[in-house]
PDB file of N, CA and C in Angstrom:
ATOM      1  N   UNK I 251       0.649  -1.366  -0.380  1.00  0.00           N
ATOM      2  CA  UNK I 251      -0.180   0.333   0.066  1.00  0.00           C
ATOM      3  C   UNK I 251       0.767   0.946   0.067  1.00  0.00           C
ATOM      4  N   UNK I 252       0.894   2.252  -0.678  1.00  0.00           N
ATOM      5  CA  UNK I 252       1.393   3.369  -1.224  1.00  0.00           C
ATOM      6  C   UNK I 252       1.304   4.228   0.267  1.00  0.00           C
ATOM      7  N   UNK I 253       2.465   5.060   1.080  1.00  0.00           N
ATOM      8  CA  UNK I 253       2.301   5.351   1.663  1.00  0.00           C
ATOM      9  C   UNK I 253       1.408   7.467   1.813  1.00  0.00           C
ATOM     10  N   UNK I 254       0.651   7.156   2.600  1.00  0.00           N
ATOM     11  CA  UNK I 254       0.406   8.905   2.284  1.00  0.00           C
ATOM     12  C   UNK I 254       0.573   9.983   2.148  1.00  0.00           C
ATOM     13  N   UNK I 255       0.716  10.801   1.297  1.00  0.00           N
ATOM     14  CA  UNK I 255       1.067  12.398   1.315  1.00  0.00           C
ATOM     15  C   UNK I 255       0.473  13.449   2.227  1.00  0.00           C
ATOM     16  N   UNK I 256       1.943  13.629   2.373  1.00  0.00           N
ATOM     17  CA  UNK I 256       1.107  15.032   2.994  1.00  0.00           C
ATOM     18  C   UNK I 256       0.287  16.252   1.866  1.00  0.00           C
ATOM     19  N   UNK I 257      -0.248  17.321   2.509  1.00  0.00           N
ATOM     20  CA  UNK I 257      -0.473  18.356   1.878  1.00  0.00           C
ATOM     21  C   UNK I 257       0.586  19.298   1.059  1.00  0.00           C
ATOM     22  N   UNK I 258       1.235  19.547   1.387  1.00  0.00           N
ATOM     23  CA  UNK I 258       2.989  19.839   0.730  1.00  0.00           C
ATOM     24  C   UNK I 258       3.327  19.098   0.166  1.00  0.00           C
ATOM     25  N   UNK I 259       3.431  17.793   0.071  1.00  0.00           N
ATOM     26  CA  UNK I 259       3.849  16.798  -0.900  1.00  0.00           C
ATOM     27  C   UNK I 259       2.906  17.721  -2.516  1.00  0.00           C
ATOM     28  N   UNK I 260       1.361  16.888  -2.099  1.00  0.00           N
ATOM     29  CA  UNK I 260       0.067  17.553  -3.115  1.00  0.00           C
ATOM     30  C   UNK I 260       0.629  18.543  -3.610  1.00  0.00           C
ATOM     31  N   UNK I 261       0.551  19.998  -2.986  1.00  0.00           N
ATOM     32  CA  UNK I 261       0.883  20.984  -3.763  1.00  0.00           C
ATOM     33  C   UNK I 261       2.443  20.580  -4.215  1.00  0.00           C
ATOM     34  N   UNK I 262       3.094  20.869  -3.584  1.00  0.00           N
ATOM     35  CA  UNK I 262       4.599  20.121  -4.352  1.00  0.00           C
ATOM     36  C   UNK I 262       4.159  19.697  -5.589  1.00  0.00           C
ATOM     37  N   UNK I 263       3.449  17.987  -5.660  1.00  0.00           N
ATOM     38  CA  UNK I 263       3.107  17.524  -7.154  1.00  0.00           C
ATOM     39  C   UNK I 263       2.600  18.268  -8.040  1.00  0.00           C
ATOM     40  N   UNK I 264       1.705  18.593  -7.814  1.00  0.00           N
ATOM     41  CA  UNK I 264       0.548  19.987  -9.059  1.00  0.00           C
ATOM     42  C   UNK I 264       1.775  20.750  -9.025  1.00  0.00           C
ATOM     43  N   UNK I 265       2.644  21.709  -9.093  1.00  0.00           N
ATOM     44  CA  UNK I 265       3.748  22.567  -8.861  1.00  0.00           C
ATOM     45  C   UNK I 265       4.786  21.887  -9.902  1.00  0.00           C
ATOM     46  N   UNK I 266       4.761  20.524  -9.804  1.00  0.00           N
ATOM     47  CA  UNK I 266       5.691  19.911 -10.954  1.00  0.00           C
ATOM     48  C   UNK I 266       5.609  19.373 -11.993  1.00  0.00           C
ATOM     49  N   UNK I 267       3.568  19.598 -12.274  1.00  0.00           N
ATOM     50  CA  UNK I 267       3.038  19.205 -13.454  1.00  0.00           C
ATOM     51  C   UNK I 267       3.456  20.017 -13.828  1.00  0.00           C
ATOM     52  N   UNK I 268       2.601  21.137 -13.200  1.00  0.00           N
ATOM     53  CA  UNK I 268       2.601  22.488 -13.953  1.00  0.00           C
ATOM     54  C   UNK I 268       1.350  22.526 -13.730  1.00  0.00           C
ATOM     55  N   UNK I 269       0.901  21.931 -12.909  1.00  0.00           N
ATOM     56  CA  UNK I 269      -1.055  21.301 -13.231  1.00  0.00           C
ATOM     57  C   UNK I 269      -1.661  22.615 -11.380  1.00  0.00           C
ATOM     58  N   UNK I 270      -2.899  23.291 -12.297  1.00  0.00           N
ATOM     59  CA  UNK I 270      -3.494  24.271 -10.778  1.00  0.00           C
ATOM     60  C   UNK I 270      -4.518  23.335  -9.910  1.00  0.00           C
ATOM     61  N   UNK I 271      -4.620  23.276  -8.932  1.00  0.00           N
ATOM     62  CA  UNK I 271      -5.446  23.316  -7.654  1.00  0.00           C
ATOM     63  C   UNK I 271      -7.213  23.165  -8.543  1.00  0.00           C
ATOM     64  N   UNK I 272      -7.137  23.942  -8.553  1.00  0.00           N
ATOM     65  CA  UNK I 272      -8.639  25.048  -9.439  1.00  0.00           C
ATOM     66  C   UNK I 272      -8.517  24.195 -11.096  1.00  0.00           C
ATOM     67  N   UNK I 273      -7.603  23.740 -11.319  1.00  0.00           N
ATOM     68  CA  UNK I 273      -7.900  22.870 -12.932  1.00  0.00           C
ATOM     69  C   UNK I 273      -7.961  21.435 -12.597  1.00  0.00           C
ATOM     70  N   UNK I 274      -7.444  21.081 -11.119  1.00  0.00           N
ATOM     71  CA  UNK I 274      -7.251  19.373 -10.831  1.00  0.00           C
ATOM     72  C   UNK I 274      -9.344  19.326 -10.794  1.00  0.00           C
ATOM     73  N   UNK I 275      -9.423  19.884  -9.382  1.00  0.00           N
ATOM     74  CA  UNK I 275     -10.981  20.111  -8.608  1.00  0.00           C
ATOM     75  C   UNK I 275     -11.865  20.019 -10.158  1.00  0.00           C
ATOM     76  N   UNK I 276     -12.084  20.667 -11.197  1.00  0.00           N
ATOM     77  CA  UNK I 276     -12.538  20.819 -12.030  1.00  0.00           C
ATOM     78  C   UNK I 276     -13.021  19.674 -13.280  1.00  0.00           C
ATOM     79  N   UNK I 277     -11.334  19.002 -12.975  1.00  0.00           N
ATOM     80  CA  UNK I 277     -11.345  17.525 -13.735  1.00  0.00           C
ATOM     81  C   UNK I 277     -11.737  16.276 -13.093  1.00  0.00           C
ATOM     82  N   UNK I 278     -11.903  16.450 -11.540  1.00  0.00           N
ATOM     83  CA  UNK I 278     -12.650  15.410 -10.996  1.00  0.00           C
ATOM     84  C   UNK I 278     -13.711  15.540 -10.716  1.00  0.00           C
ATOM     85  N   UNK I 279     -14.570  17.232 -10.993  1.00  0.00           N
ATOM     86  CA  UNK I 279     -15.902  17.226 -10.640  1.00  0.00           C
ATOM     87  C   UNK I 279     -16.108  18.238  -8.598  1.00  0.00           C
ATOM     88  N   UNK I 280     -15.067  18.434  -8.149  1.00  0.00           N
ATOM     89  CA  UNK I 280     -15.460  18.611  -7.026  1.00  0.00           C
ATOM     90  C   UNK I 280     -14.915  20.777  -7.321  1.00  0.00           C
ATOM     91  N   UNK I 281     -15.792  21.101  -6.384  1.00  0.00           N
ATOM     92  CA  UNK I 281     -16.128  22.632  -6.098  1.00  0.00           C
ATOM     93  C   UNK I 281     -14.358  22.706  -5.590  1.00  0.00           C
ATOM     94  N   UNK I 282     -13.364  23.886  -6.844  1.00  0.00           N
ATOM     95  CA  UNK I 282     -12.294  24.197  -6.288  1.00  0.00           C
ATOM     96  C   UNK I 282     -12.478  24.457  -4.904  1.00  0.00           C
ATOM     97  N   UNK I 283     -13.269  25.229  -3.739  1.00  0.00           N
ATOM     98  CA  UNK I 283     -12.633  25.653  -3.010  1.00  0.00           C
ATOM     99  C   UNK I 283     -12.936  24.583  -1.829  1.00  0.00           C
ATOM    100  N   UNK I 284     -13.300  23.422  -2.526  1.00  0.00           N
ATOM    101  CA  UNK I 284     -13.426  22.257  -0.742  1.00  0.00           C
ATOM    102  C   UNK I 284     -12.012  21.626  -1.645  1.00  0.00           C
ATOM    103  N   UNK I 285     -11.040  21.652  -2.405  1.00  0.00           N
ATOM    104  CA  UNK I 285      -9.627  21.135  -2.779  1.00  0.00           C
ATOM    105  C   UNK I 285      -8.927  21.477  -1.523  1.00  0.00           C
ATOM    106  N   UNK I 286      -8.840  23.642  -1.902  1.00  0.00           N
ATOM    107  CA  UNK I 286      -8.561  23.976  -1.166  1.00  0.00           C
ATOM    108  C   UNK I 286      -8.497  24.062   0.223  1.00  0.00           C
ATOM    109  N   UNK I 287      -9.862  23.650   0.426  1.00  0.00           N
ATOM    110  CA  UNK I 287      -9.719  23.328   1.823  1.00  0.00           C
ATOM    111  C   UNK I 287      -9.360  22.343   3.069  1.00  0.00           C
ATOM    112  N   UNK I 288      -9.543  21.294   2.198  1.00  0.00           N
ATOM    113  CA  UNK I 288      -9.044  19.517   2.604  1.00  0.00           C
ATOM    114  C   UNK I 288      -7.673  20.243   2.541  1.00  0.00           C
ATOM    115  N   UNK I 289      -6.870  20.484   1.561  1.00  0.00           N
ATOM    116  CA  UNK I 289      -5.011  21.294   1.526  1.00  0.00           C
ATOM    117  C   UNK I 289      -4.591  22.584   3.089  1.00  0.00           C
ATOM    118  N   UNK I 290      -5.538  22.768   2.632  1.00  0.00           N
ATOM    119  CA  UNK I 290      -5.406  24.377   4.254  1.00  0.00           C
ATOM    120  C   UNK I 290      -5.643  23.115   5.430  1.00  0.00           C
ATOM    121  N   UNK I 291      -6.610  22.538   5.242  1.00  0.00           N
ATOM    122  CA  UNK I 291      -6.726  21.408   6.834  1.00  0.00           C
ATOM    123  C   UNK I 291      -7.451  22.279   7.598  1.00  0.00           C
ATOM    124  N   UNK I 292      -8.810  22.482   6.640  1.00  0.00           N
ATOM    125  CA  UNK I 292      -9.385  23.927   7.413  1.00  0.00           C
ATOM    126  C   UNK I 292     -10.626  21.961   7.471  1.00  0.00           C
ATOM    127  N   UNK I 293     -10.492  21.260   6.512  1.00  0.00           N
ATOM    128  CA  UNK I 293     -11.655  19.720   7.325  1.00  0.00           C
ATOM    129  C   UNK I 293     -10.732  18.589   7.210  1.00  0.00           C
ATOM    130  N   UNK I 294     -11.544  17.927   8.025  1.00  0.00           N
ATOM    131  CA  UNK I 294     -10.860  16.704   9.251  1.00  0.00           C
ATOM    132  C   UNK I 294     -11.052  15.872   8.142  1.00  0.00           C
ATOM    133  N   UNK I 295     -11.643  15.441   7.151  1.00  0.00           N
ATOM    134  CA  UNK I 295     -11.817  14.975   6.183  1.00  0.00           C
ATOM    135  C   UNK I 295     -12.174  13.294   6.785  1.00  0.00           C
ATOM    136  N   UNK I 296     -13.220  12.965   7.424  1.00  0.00           N
ATOM    137  CA  UNK I 296     -13.405  12.098   7.736  1.00  0.00           C
ATOM    138  C   UNK I 296     -14.670  11.009   7.459  1.00  0.00           C
ATOM    139  N   UNK I 297     -15.568  12.136   5.996  1.00  0.00           N
ATOM    140  CA  UNK I 297     -16.173  11.572   5.277  1.00  0.00           C
ATOM    141  C   UNK I 297     -17.113  12.188   4.371  1.00  0.00           C
ATOM    142  N   UNK I 298     -17.690  11.951   3.979  1.00  0.00           N
ATOM    143  CA  UNK I 298     -18.244  12.435   2.749  1.00  0.00           C
ATOM    144  C   UNK I 298     -17.243  13.050   1.911  1.00  0.00           C
ATOM    145  N   UNK I 299     -17.788  14.208   1.284  1.00  0.00           N
ATOM    146  CA  UNK I 299     -17.475  14.830  -0.375  1.00  0.00           C
ATOM    147  C   UNK I 299     -15.962  14.853   0.070  1.00  0.00           C
ATOM    148  N   UNK I 300     -15.689  15.753   1.140  1.00  0.00           N
ATOM    149  CA  UNK I 300     -14.049  16.066   2.408  1.00  0.00           C
ATOM    150  C   UNK I 300     -12.986  14.770   2.252  1.00  0.00           C
ATOM    151  N   UNK I 301     -13.749  13.265   2.742  1.00  0.00           N
ATOM    152  CA  UNK I 301     -12.806  12.532   2.986  1.00  0.00           C
ATOM    153  C   UNK I 301     -12.751  12.160   1.280  1.00  0.00           C
ATOM    154  N   UNK I 302     -13.167  11.634   0.155  1.00  0.00           N
ATOM    155  CA  UNK I 302     -13.166  11.519  -1.156  1.00  0.00           C
ATOM    156  C   UNK I 302     -12.410  12.420  -1.546  1.00  0.00           C
ATOM    157  N   UNK I 303     -12.273  13.694  -1.376  1.00  0.00           N
ATOM    158  CA  UNK I 303     -11.243  13.825  -1.951  1.00  0.00           C
ATOM    159  C   UNK I 303      -9.743  14.436  -1.507  1.00  0.00           C
ATOM    160  N   UNK I 304      -9.274  14.265  -0.359  1.00  0.00           N
ATOM    161  CA  UNK I 304      -8.260  13.426   0.163  1.00  0.00           C
ATOM    162  C   UNK I 304      -7.881  12.127  -0.159  1.00  0.00           C
ATOM    163  N   UNK I 305      -8.514  10.975  -0.795  1.00  0.00           N
ATOM    164  CA  UNK I 305      -8.386  10.129  -1.184  1.00  0.00           C
ATOM    165  C   UNK I 305      -7.867  10.311  -2.325  1.00  0.00           C
ATOM    166  N   UNK I 306      -8.864  10.792  -2.949  1.00  0.00           N
ATOM    167  CA  UNK I 306      -8.262  10.777  -4.761  1.00  0.00           C
ATOM    168  C   UNK I 306      -6.919  11.938  -4.335  1.00  0.00           C
ATOM    169  N   UNK I 307      -6.725  12.598  -3.811  1.00  0.00           N
ATOM    170  CA  UNK I 307      -5.226  13.364  -3.954  1.00  0.00           C
ATOM    171  C   UNK I 307      -4.288  12.450  -3.229  1.00  0.00           C
ATOM    172  N   UNK I 308      -4.152  11.734  -2.599  1.00  0.00           N
ATOM    173  CA  UNK I 308      -3.534  10.473  -2.035  1.00  0.00           C
ATOM    174  C   UNK I 308      -2.987  11.268  -0.681  1.00  0.00           C
ATOM    175  N   UNK I 309      -3.731  12.570  -0.095  1.00  0.00           N
ATOM    176  CA  UNK I 309      -3.709  12.385   1.543  1.00  0.00           C
ATOM    177  C   UNK I 309      -4.230  10.978   2.422  1.00  0.00           C
ATOM    178  N   UNK I 310      -5.091  10.978   2.082  1.00  0.00           N
ATOM    179  CA  UNK I 310      -5.205   9.712   2.702  1.00  0.00           C
ATOM    180  C   UNK I 310      -5.466   8.253   1.690  1.00  0.00           C
ATOM    181  N   UNK I 311      -4.840   7.112   2.651  1.00  0.00           N
ATOM    182  CA  UNK I 311      -5.529   5.794   1.929  1.00  0.00           C
ATOM    183  C   UNK I 311      -6.687   5.612   1.216  1.00  0.00           C
ATOM    184  N   UNK I 312      -6.847   4.529   0.507  1.00  0.00           N
ATOM    185  CA  UNK I 312      -8.108   4.624   0.350  1.00  0.00           C
ATOM    186  C   UNK I 312      -8.450   3.266   0.797  1.00  0.00           C
ATOM    187  N   UNK I 313      -9.693   3.038   1.349  1.00  0.00           N
ATOM    188  CA  UNK I 313     -10.524   2.445   2.246  1.00  0.00           C
ATOM    189  C   UNK I 313     -10.467   0.830   1.518  1.00  0.00           C
ATOM    190  N   UNK I 314     -10.700   1.240   0.193  1.00  0.00           N
ATOM    191  CA  UNK I 314     -11.403   0.268  -0.361  1.00  0.00           C
ATOM    192  C   UNK I 314      -9.866  -0.915  -0.771  1.00  0.00           C
ATOM    193  N   UNK I 315      -8.518  -0.413  -0.526  1.00  0.00           N
ATOM    194  CA  UNK I 315      -7.311  -0.994  -1.226  1.00  0.00           C
ATOM    195  C   UNK I 315      -7.176  -1.413   0.503  1.00  0.00           C
ATOM    196  N   UNK I 316      -7.950  -0.926   1.156  1.00  0.00           N
ATOM    197  CA  UNK I 316      -7.146  -1.784   2.547  1.00  0.00           C
ATOM    198  C   UNK I 316      -8.100  -3.122   3.216  1.00  0.00           C
ATOM    199  N   UNK I 317      -9.256  -2.795   2.693  1.00  0.00           N
ATOM    200  CA  UNK I 317     -10.160  -3.887   2.685  1.00  0.00           C
ATOM    201  C   UNK I 317      -9.611  -5.196   2.045  1.00  0.00           C
ATOM    202  N   UNK I 318      -8.986  -4.867   1.048  1.00  0.00           N
ATOM    203  CA  UNK I 318      -8.396  -6.008   0.005  1.00  0.00           C
ATOM    204  C   UNK I 318      -7.429  -6.492   0.337  1.00  0.00           C
ATOM    205  N   UNK I 319      -6.606  -5.788   1.173  1.00  0.00           N
ATOM    206  CA  UNK I 319      -5.452  -5.284   1.750  1.00  0.00           C
ATOM    207  C   UNK I 319      -5.299  -6.988   2.793  1.00  0.00           C
ATOM    208  N   UNK I 320      -7.007  -6.626   3.251  1.00  0.00           N
ATOM    209  CA  UNK I 320      -6.654  -6.933   5.213  1.00  0.00           C
ATOM    210  C   UNK I 320      -7.458  -8.931   4.804  1.00  0.00           C
TER     211      UNK I 320
END
């Protein structure tokens, strides 16, 4: 299982790729403000949309892959 990334590592990844956070959010069907709030630590990301954004960004492990590994 891949190690979860920090918010700073995710931002660095965006910079290296030349991709904007807003562009990623739009491409994945999320409001940009929600993605910024996840990266800024304003949400705990325990459930719901914030949790899914964190999983898609790589900040949290995918719970489905954890079940498969068990």
